[in-house]
XYZ file of C-alpha atoms in Angstrom:
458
model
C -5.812 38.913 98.345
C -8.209 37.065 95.978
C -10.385 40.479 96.105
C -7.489 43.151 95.761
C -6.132 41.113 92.388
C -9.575 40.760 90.868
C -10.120 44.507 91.634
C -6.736 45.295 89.973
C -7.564 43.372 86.788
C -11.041 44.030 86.614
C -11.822 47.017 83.635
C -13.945 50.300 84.607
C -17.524 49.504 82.609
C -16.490 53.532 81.542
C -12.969 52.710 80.518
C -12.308 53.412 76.869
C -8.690 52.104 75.860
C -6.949 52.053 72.511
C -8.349 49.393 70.974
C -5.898 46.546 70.988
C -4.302 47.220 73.908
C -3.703 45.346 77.117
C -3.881 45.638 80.334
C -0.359 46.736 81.743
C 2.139 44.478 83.934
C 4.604 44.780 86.231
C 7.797 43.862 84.059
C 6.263 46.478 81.227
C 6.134 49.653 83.824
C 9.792 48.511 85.341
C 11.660 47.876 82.221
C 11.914 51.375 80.321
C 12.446 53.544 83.740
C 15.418 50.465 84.410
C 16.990 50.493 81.218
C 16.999 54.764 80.877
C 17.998 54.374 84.489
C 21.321 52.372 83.247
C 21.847 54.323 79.780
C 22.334 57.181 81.897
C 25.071 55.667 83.787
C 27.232 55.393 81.132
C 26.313 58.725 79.649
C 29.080 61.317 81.536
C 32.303 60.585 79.588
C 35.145 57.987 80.512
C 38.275 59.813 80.545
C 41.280 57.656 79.540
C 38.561 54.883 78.425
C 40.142 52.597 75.238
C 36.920 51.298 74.948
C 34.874 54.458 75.089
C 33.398 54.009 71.195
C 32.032 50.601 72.203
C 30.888 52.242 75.256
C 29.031 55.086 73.430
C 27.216 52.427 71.193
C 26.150 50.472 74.335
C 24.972 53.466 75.595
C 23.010 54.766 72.570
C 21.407 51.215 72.009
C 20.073 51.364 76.077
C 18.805 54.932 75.303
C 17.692 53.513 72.069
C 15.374 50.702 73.939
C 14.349 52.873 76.712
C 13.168 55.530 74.498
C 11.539 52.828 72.334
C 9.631 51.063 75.648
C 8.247 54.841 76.808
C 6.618 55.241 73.780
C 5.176 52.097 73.427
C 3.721 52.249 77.050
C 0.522 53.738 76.104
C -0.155 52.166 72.449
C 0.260 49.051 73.790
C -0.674 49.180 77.544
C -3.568 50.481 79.922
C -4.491 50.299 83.324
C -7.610 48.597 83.751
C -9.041 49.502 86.575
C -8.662 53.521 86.578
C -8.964 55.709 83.741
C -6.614 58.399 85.084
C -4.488 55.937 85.106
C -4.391 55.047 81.649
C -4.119 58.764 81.174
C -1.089 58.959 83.181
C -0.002 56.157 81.588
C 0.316 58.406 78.367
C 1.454 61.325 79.748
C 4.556 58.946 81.056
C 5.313 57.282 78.302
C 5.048 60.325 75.970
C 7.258 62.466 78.664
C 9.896 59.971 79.300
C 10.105 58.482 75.486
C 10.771 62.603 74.741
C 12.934 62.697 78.053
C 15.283 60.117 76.786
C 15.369 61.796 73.016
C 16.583 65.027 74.550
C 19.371 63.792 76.541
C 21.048 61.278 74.568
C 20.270 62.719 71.171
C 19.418 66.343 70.740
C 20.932 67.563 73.953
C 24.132 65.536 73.291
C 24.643 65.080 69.809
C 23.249 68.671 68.354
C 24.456 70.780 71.645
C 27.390 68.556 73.179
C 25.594 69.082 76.775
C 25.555 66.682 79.419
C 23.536 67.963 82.530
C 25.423 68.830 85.260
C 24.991 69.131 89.168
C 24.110 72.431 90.379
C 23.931 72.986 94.303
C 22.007 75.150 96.444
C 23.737 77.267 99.248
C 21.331 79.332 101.215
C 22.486 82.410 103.868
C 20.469 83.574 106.201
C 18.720 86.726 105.901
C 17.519 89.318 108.359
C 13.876 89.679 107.495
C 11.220 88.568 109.962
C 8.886 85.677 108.673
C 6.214 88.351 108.597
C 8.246 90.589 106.098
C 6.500 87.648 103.539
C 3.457 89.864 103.499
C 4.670 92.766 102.135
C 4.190 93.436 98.411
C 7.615 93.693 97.617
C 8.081 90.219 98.347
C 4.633 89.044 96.946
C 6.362 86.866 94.421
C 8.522 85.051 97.020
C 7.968 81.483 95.586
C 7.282 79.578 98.752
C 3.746 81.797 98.578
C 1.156 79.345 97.338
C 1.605 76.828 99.395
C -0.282 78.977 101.617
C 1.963 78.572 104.417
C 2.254 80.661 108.278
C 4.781 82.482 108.381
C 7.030 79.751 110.101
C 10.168 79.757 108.148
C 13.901 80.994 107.686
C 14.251 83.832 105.420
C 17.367 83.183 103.395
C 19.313 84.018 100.067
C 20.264 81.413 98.071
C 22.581 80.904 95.366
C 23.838 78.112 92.646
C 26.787 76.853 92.019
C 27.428 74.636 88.996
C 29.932 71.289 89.212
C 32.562 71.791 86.962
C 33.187 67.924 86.099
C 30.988 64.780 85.799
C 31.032 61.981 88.131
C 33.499 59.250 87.345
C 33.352 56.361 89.525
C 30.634 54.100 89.549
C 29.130 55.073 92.668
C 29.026 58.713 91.528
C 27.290 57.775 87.938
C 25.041 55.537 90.009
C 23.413 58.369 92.204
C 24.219 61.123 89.489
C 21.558 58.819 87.202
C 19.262 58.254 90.068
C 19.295 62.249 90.982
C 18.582 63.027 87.130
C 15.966 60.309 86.126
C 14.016 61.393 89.347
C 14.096 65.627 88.499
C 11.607 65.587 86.857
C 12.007 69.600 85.768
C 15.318 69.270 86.147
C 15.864 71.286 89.333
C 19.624 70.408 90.809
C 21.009 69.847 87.581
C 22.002 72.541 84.307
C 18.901 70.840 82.517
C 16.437 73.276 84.324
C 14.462 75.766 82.684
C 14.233 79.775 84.401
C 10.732 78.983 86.461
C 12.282 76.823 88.754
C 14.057 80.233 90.339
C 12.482 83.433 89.852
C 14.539 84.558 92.451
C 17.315 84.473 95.404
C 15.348 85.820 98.729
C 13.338 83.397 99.669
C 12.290 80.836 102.462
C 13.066 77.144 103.499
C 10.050 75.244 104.450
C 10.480 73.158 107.344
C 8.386 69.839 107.667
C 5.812 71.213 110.122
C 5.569 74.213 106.930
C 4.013 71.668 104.547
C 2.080 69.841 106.957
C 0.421 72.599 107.905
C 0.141 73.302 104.476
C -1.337 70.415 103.545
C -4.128 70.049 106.868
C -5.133 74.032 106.498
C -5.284 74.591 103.024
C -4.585 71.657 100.433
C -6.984 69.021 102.072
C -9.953 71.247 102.675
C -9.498 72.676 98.847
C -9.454 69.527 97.683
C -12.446 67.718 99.670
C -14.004 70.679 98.727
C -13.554 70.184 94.872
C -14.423 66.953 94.961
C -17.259 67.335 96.717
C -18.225 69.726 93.896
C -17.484 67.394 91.054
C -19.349 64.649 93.316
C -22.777 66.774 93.299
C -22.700 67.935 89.521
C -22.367 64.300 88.090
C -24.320 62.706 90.459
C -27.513 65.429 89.893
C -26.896 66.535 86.405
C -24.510 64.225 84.545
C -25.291 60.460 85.910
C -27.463 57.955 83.737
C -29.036 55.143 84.042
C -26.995 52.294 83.563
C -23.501 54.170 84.944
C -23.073 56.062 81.857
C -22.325 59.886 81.554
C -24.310 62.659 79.649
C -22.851 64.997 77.607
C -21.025 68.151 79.508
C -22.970 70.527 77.443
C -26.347 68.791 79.088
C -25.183 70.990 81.828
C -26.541 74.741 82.022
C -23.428 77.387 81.619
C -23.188 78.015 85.129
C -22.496 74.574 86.516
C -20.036 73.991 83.377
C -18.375 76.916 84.820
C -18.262 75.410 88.181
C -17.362 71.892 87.264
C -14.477 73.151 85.071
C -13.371 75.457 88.518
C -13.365 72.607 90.778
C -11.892 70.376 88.176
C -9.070 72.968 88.259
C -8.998 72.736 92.296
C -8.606 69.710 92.491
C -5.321 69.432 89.883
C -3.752 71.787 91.776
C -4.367 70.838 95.154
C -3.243 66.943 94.153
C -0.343 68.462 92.519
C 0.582 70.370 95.280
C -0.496 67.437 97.904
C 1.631 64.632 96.094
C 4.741 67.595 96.186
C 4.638 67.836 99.819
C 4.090 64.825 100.634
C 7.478 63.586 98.784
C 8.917 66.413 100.266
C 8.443 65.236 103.642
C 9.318 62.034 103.391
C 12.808 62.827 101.704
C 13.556 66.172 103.928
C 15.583 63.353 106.703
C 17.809 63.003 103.652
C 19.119 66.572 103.384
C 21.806 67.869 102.409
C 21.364 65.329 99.479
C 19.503 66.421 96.135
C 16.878 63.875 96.517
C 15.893 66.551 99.003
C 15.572 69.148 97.084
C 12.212 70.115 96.131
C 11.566 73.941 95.075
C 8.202 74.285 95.083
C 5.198 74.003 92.436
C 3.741 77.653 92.012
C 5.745 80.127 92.346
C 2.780 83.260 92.620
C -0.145 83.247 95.124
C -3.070 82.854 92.912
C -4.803 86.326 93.699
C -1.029 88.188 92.936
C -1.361 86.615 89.060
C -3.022 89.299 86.671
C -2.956 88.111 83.404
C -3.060 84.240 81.154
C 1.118 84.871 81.002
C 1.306 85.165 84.986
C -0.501 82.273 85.333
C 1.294 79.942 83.155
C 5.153 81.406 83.877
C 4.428 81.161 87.760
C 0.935 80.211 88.807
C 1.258 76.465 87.616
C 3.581 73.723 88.126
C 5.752 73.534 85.082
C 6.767 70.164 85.406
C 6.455 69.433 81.865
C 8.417 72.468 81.058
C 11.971 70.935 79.646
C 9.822 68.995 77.076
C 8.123 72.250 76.600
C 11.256 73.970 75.884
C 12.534 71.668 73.479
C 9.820 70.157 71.395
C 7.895 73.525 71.260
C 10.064 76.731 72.415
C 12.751 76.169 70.460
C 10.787 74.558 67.016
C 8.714 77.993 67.671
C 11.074 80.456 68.091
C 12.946 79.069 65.045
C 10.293 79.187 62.710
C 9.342 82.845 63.620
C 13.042 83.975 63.331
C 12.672 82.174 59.477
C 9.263 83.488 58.338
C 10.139 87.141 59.918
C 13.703 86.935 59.169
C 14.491 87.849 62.289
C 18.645 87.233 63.896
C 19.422 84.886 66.312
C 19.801 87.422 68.400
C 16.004 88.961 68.113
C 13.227 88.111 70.555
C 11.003 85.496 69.177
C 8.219 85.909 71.448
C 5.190 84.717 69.196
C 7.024 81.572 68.106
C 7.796 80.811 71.978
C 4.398 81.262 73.736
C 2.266 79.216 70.367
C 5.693 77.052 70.436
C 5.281 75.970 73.400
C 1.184 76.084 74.086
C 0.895 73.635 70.566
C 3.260 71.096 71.992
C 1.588 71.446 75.334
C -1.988 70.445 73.804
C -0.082 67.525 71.837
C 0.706 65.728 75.145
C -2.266 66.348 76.793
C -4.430 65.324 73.381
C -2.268 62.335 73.487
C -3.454 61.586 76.692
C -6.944 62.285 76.243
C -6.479 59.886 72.903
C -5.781 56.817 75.116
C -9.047 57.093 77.238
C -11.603 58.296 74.397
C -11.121 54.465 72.465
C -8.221 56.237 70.151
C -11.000 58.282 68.643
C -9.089 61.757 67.480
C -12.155 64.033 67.649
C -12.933 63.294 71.020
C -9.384 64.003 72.300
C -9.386 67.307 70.855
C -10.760 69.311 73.947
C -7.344 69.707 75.424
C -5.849 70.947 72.126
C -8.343 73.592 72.257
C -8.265 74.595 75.689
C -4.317 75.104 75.490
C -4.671 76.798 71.780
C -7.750 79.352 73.349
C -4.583 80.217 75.929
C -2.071 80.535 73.694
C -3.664 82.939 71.166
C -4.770 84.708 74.980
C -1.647 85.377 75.949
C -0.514 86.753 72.723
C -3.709 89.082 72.492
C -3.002 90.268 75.836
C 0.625 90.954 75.228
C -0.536 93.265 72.269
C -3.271 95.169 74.145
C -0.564 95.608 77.279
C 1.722 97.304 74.926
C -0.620 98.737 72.674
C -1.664 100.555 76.187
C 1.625 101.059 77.764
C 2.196 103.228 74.215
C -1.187 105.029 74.694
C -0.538 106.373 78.294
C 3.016 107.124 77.388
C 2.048 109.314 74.814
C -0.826 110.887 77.014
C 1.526 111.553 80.104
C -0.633 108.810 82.444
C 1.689 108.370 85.696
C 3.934 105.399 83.927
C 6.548 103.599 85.212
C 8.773 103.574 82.316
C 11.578 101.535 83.838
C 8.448 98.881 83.907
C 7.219 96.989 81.005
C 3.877 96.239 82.225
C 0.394 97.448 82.566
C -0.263 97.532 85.730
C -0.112 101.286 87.067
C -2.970 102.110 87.184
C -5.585 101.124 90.243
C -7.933 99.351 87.957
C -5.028 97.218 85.973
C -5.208 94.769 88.522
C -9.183 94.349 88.583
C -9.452 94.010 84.903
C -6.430 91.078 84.332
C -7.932 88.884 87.180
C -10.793 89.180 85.325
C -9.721 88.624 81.804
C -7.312 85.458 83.392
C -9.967 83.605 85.584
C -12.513 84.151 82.436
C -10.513 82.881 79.853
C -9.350 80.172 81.949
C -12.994 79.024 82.972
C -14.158 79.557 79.492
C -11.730 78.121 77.655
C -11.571 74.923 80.500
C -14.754 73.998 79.695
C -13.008 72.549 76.703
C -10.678 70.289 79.182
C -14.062 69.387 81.203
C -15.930 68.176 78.326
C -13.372 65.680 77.322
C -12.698 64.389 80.685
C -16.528 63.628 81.081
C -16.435 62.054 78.052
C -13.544 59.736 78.775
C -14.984 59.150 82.227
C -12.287 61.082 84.490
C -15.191 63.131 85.985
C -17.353 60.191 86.639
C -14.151 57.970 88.157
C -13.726 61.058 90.631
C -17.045 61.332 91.536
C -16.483 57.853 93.075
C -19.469 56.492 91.131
């Protein structure tokens, strides 16, 4: 026991902190989670309440606190011992400090919204689990989880509650349901990437263990064996300190930045099942409920767009949506003077990319000894695919015009590119390049804060 606690308290000789902060306890993780956990309670109205004022003030002062606490995580806290960690650290105090903001301020106050329950019903269809292979159902988004064929094919559908929960028992598990969702899925707080559509499949638990034996544990060993061999050979010092990531040749910063990549979305995609299958014995319930990750196999996505909209987890995407979408889209619609009613597509995807390389800069800020330019590589990597998947939007367009107006065989009723046989080629090309490219970016920060070296085990 004596061993475990020093372990626990002992700092990584690598680990760069905020300077000032301390190492994080118990009562300091608990407390914000417990008291957002109890502000939601009260949040669904209390019809016929006298007392509802005082019970809105209560209410706002817990959400007040809790938002307050999440913030203050990561300025004043870190975790000693790991430095992914401490970088999680951030990325949960930054999410749930914003988390709280958005539902008892902006979504509240400016939009009058409380999130309600939405639940799944699913039919069965008549397609044969092989029927998944077929191109017409390529986007089915059960895909990349890389699963056999060893499902029910059904339709599902949503249904939204029409009231709020009332008695304390019902606000009890309503808060527990919402605090836990983290993208929202189950409730009307969801953004559109959680359902891309209504024929799909329901995983049983032998699904996503196989899953996870065939497919997410061999891609993960495999990138970590990777990342293991470049810093031991190439980036390891003497003394336990790290080189620089452009010490390495352009090829292995290629590679390192691939297998970093594995390995995020294999651990995403591991931890997923995982809760998954320990919840499924609780089904029907919405704890259950877990629509998966990706919604795209990887080698179906043809462009930077595909990727983000489905080949990702989005689990950051509400935060997205409101800190960056929306700010986005309404500056566009005021420089351009554009209606509400007008597509604000620039201001969305730079919206929502710049407030995507805040967080993760934040994060990166925590581990790097609050030095600014040395948290920068994840702004850039997320800016590089921003301005990307504008570029490509133009060019796709641009070309869709071109062979219009030179009678290629178009699909008009479709507004994409690709139509032709070589389409394909080129966007899993320009994707994986400017992915790889612009990672290296990501990679040379996380050497520098000392992720790569802490998951090289060394």
């Amino acid at each position: 026991m004596d061993r475990i606690f020093a372990t626990l308290t002992a700092s990584r000789p690598d680990l760069k902190p905020i300077p000032g902060t301390i190492p994080l306890t118990p009562l300091a993780a608990v407390i914000p989670p417990l008291t957002y956990y109890l502000a939601l309670i009260l949040l669904p109205p209390f019809p016929d309440q006298p007392n509802q004022k005082l019970i809105s003030i209560i209410r706002s002062v817990l959400a007040f606190i809790a938002g307050s606490l999440f913030f203050r995580l990561p300025l004043k806290y870190h975790v000693p011992f790991s430095v992914g960690l401490t970088y999680q650290l951030a990325l949960v105090g930054l999410y749930g400090g914003c988390r709280v903001l958005d539902a008892f301020f902006i979504s509240l106050y400016l939009f009058g919204h409380i999130p309600r329950r939405v639940k799944y019903h699913q039919e069965p269809r008549s397609e044969t689990p092989g029927v998944w292979r077929n191109r017409a159902l390529s986007n089915s988004y059960f895909n990349l989880h890389f699963l056999q064929p060893r499902k029910v094919a059904v339709t599902e559908t949503a249904t939204t509650d029409e009231g709020l929960p009332e008695s304390w028992k019902d606000r009890a598990s309503w808060a527990l349901e919402l605090e836990l969702a983290m993208r929202g899925a189950g409730f009307t707080w969801t953004s559109a990437d959680v359902r891309h559509t209504k024929k799909t499949w329901t995983p049983t638990a032998w699904d996503r263990v196989h899953s996870i034996l065939l497919h997410v544990l061999p891609v993960l060993s495999a990138s970590l064996a990777i990342i293991r061999f470049i810093y031991v050979r190439d980036l390891k010092e003497e003394g336990g300190l790290s080189l620089p990531f452009d010490d390495l040749s352009f090829p292995k910063q290629m590679l390192l930045t691939a297998a970093l990549g594995g390995f995020l979305m294999t651990a995403f995609s591991l931890g997923h099942s995982m809760f998954a299958i320990i919840l499924a014995p609780l089904k029907p319930h919405p704890l259950s409920y877990f629509p998966p990750l990706y919604t795209t196999r990887i080698w179906d996505l043809t462009s930077v767009r595909n990727f983000w909209s489905y080949g990702w987890h989005r689990l950051f995407s509400r935060l997205f949506l409101v800190y960056g979408v929306w700010p986005g889209e309404w500056i566009e619609r005021k420089v351009t003077g554009k209606s509400a009613d007008e597509a604000a597509d620039v201001g969305k995807v730079l919206g929502g990319f710049v407030s995507s390389a805040f967080v993760h800069s934040f994060a990166a800020y925590t581990v790097v000894g609050g030095t600014v330019g040395d948290a920068l590589g994840e702004a850039e990597f997320f800016a590089g695919c921003g301005v990307a998947v504008v570029a490509e939007e133009i060019v796709k367009r641009s070309m869709l015009r071109f062979r219009r107006r030179h009678k290629h065989n178009v699909n008009e009723d479709k507004a994409n590119c690709s139509e032709l046989w070589y389409d394909g080629i080129v966007g899993r090309v320009w994707w994986i390049s400017v992915l790889l490219y612009n990672g290296r970016h990501f990679a040379r920060g996380w050497v520098k804060a000392g992720l790569v070296r802490e998951m090289a085990g060394a």
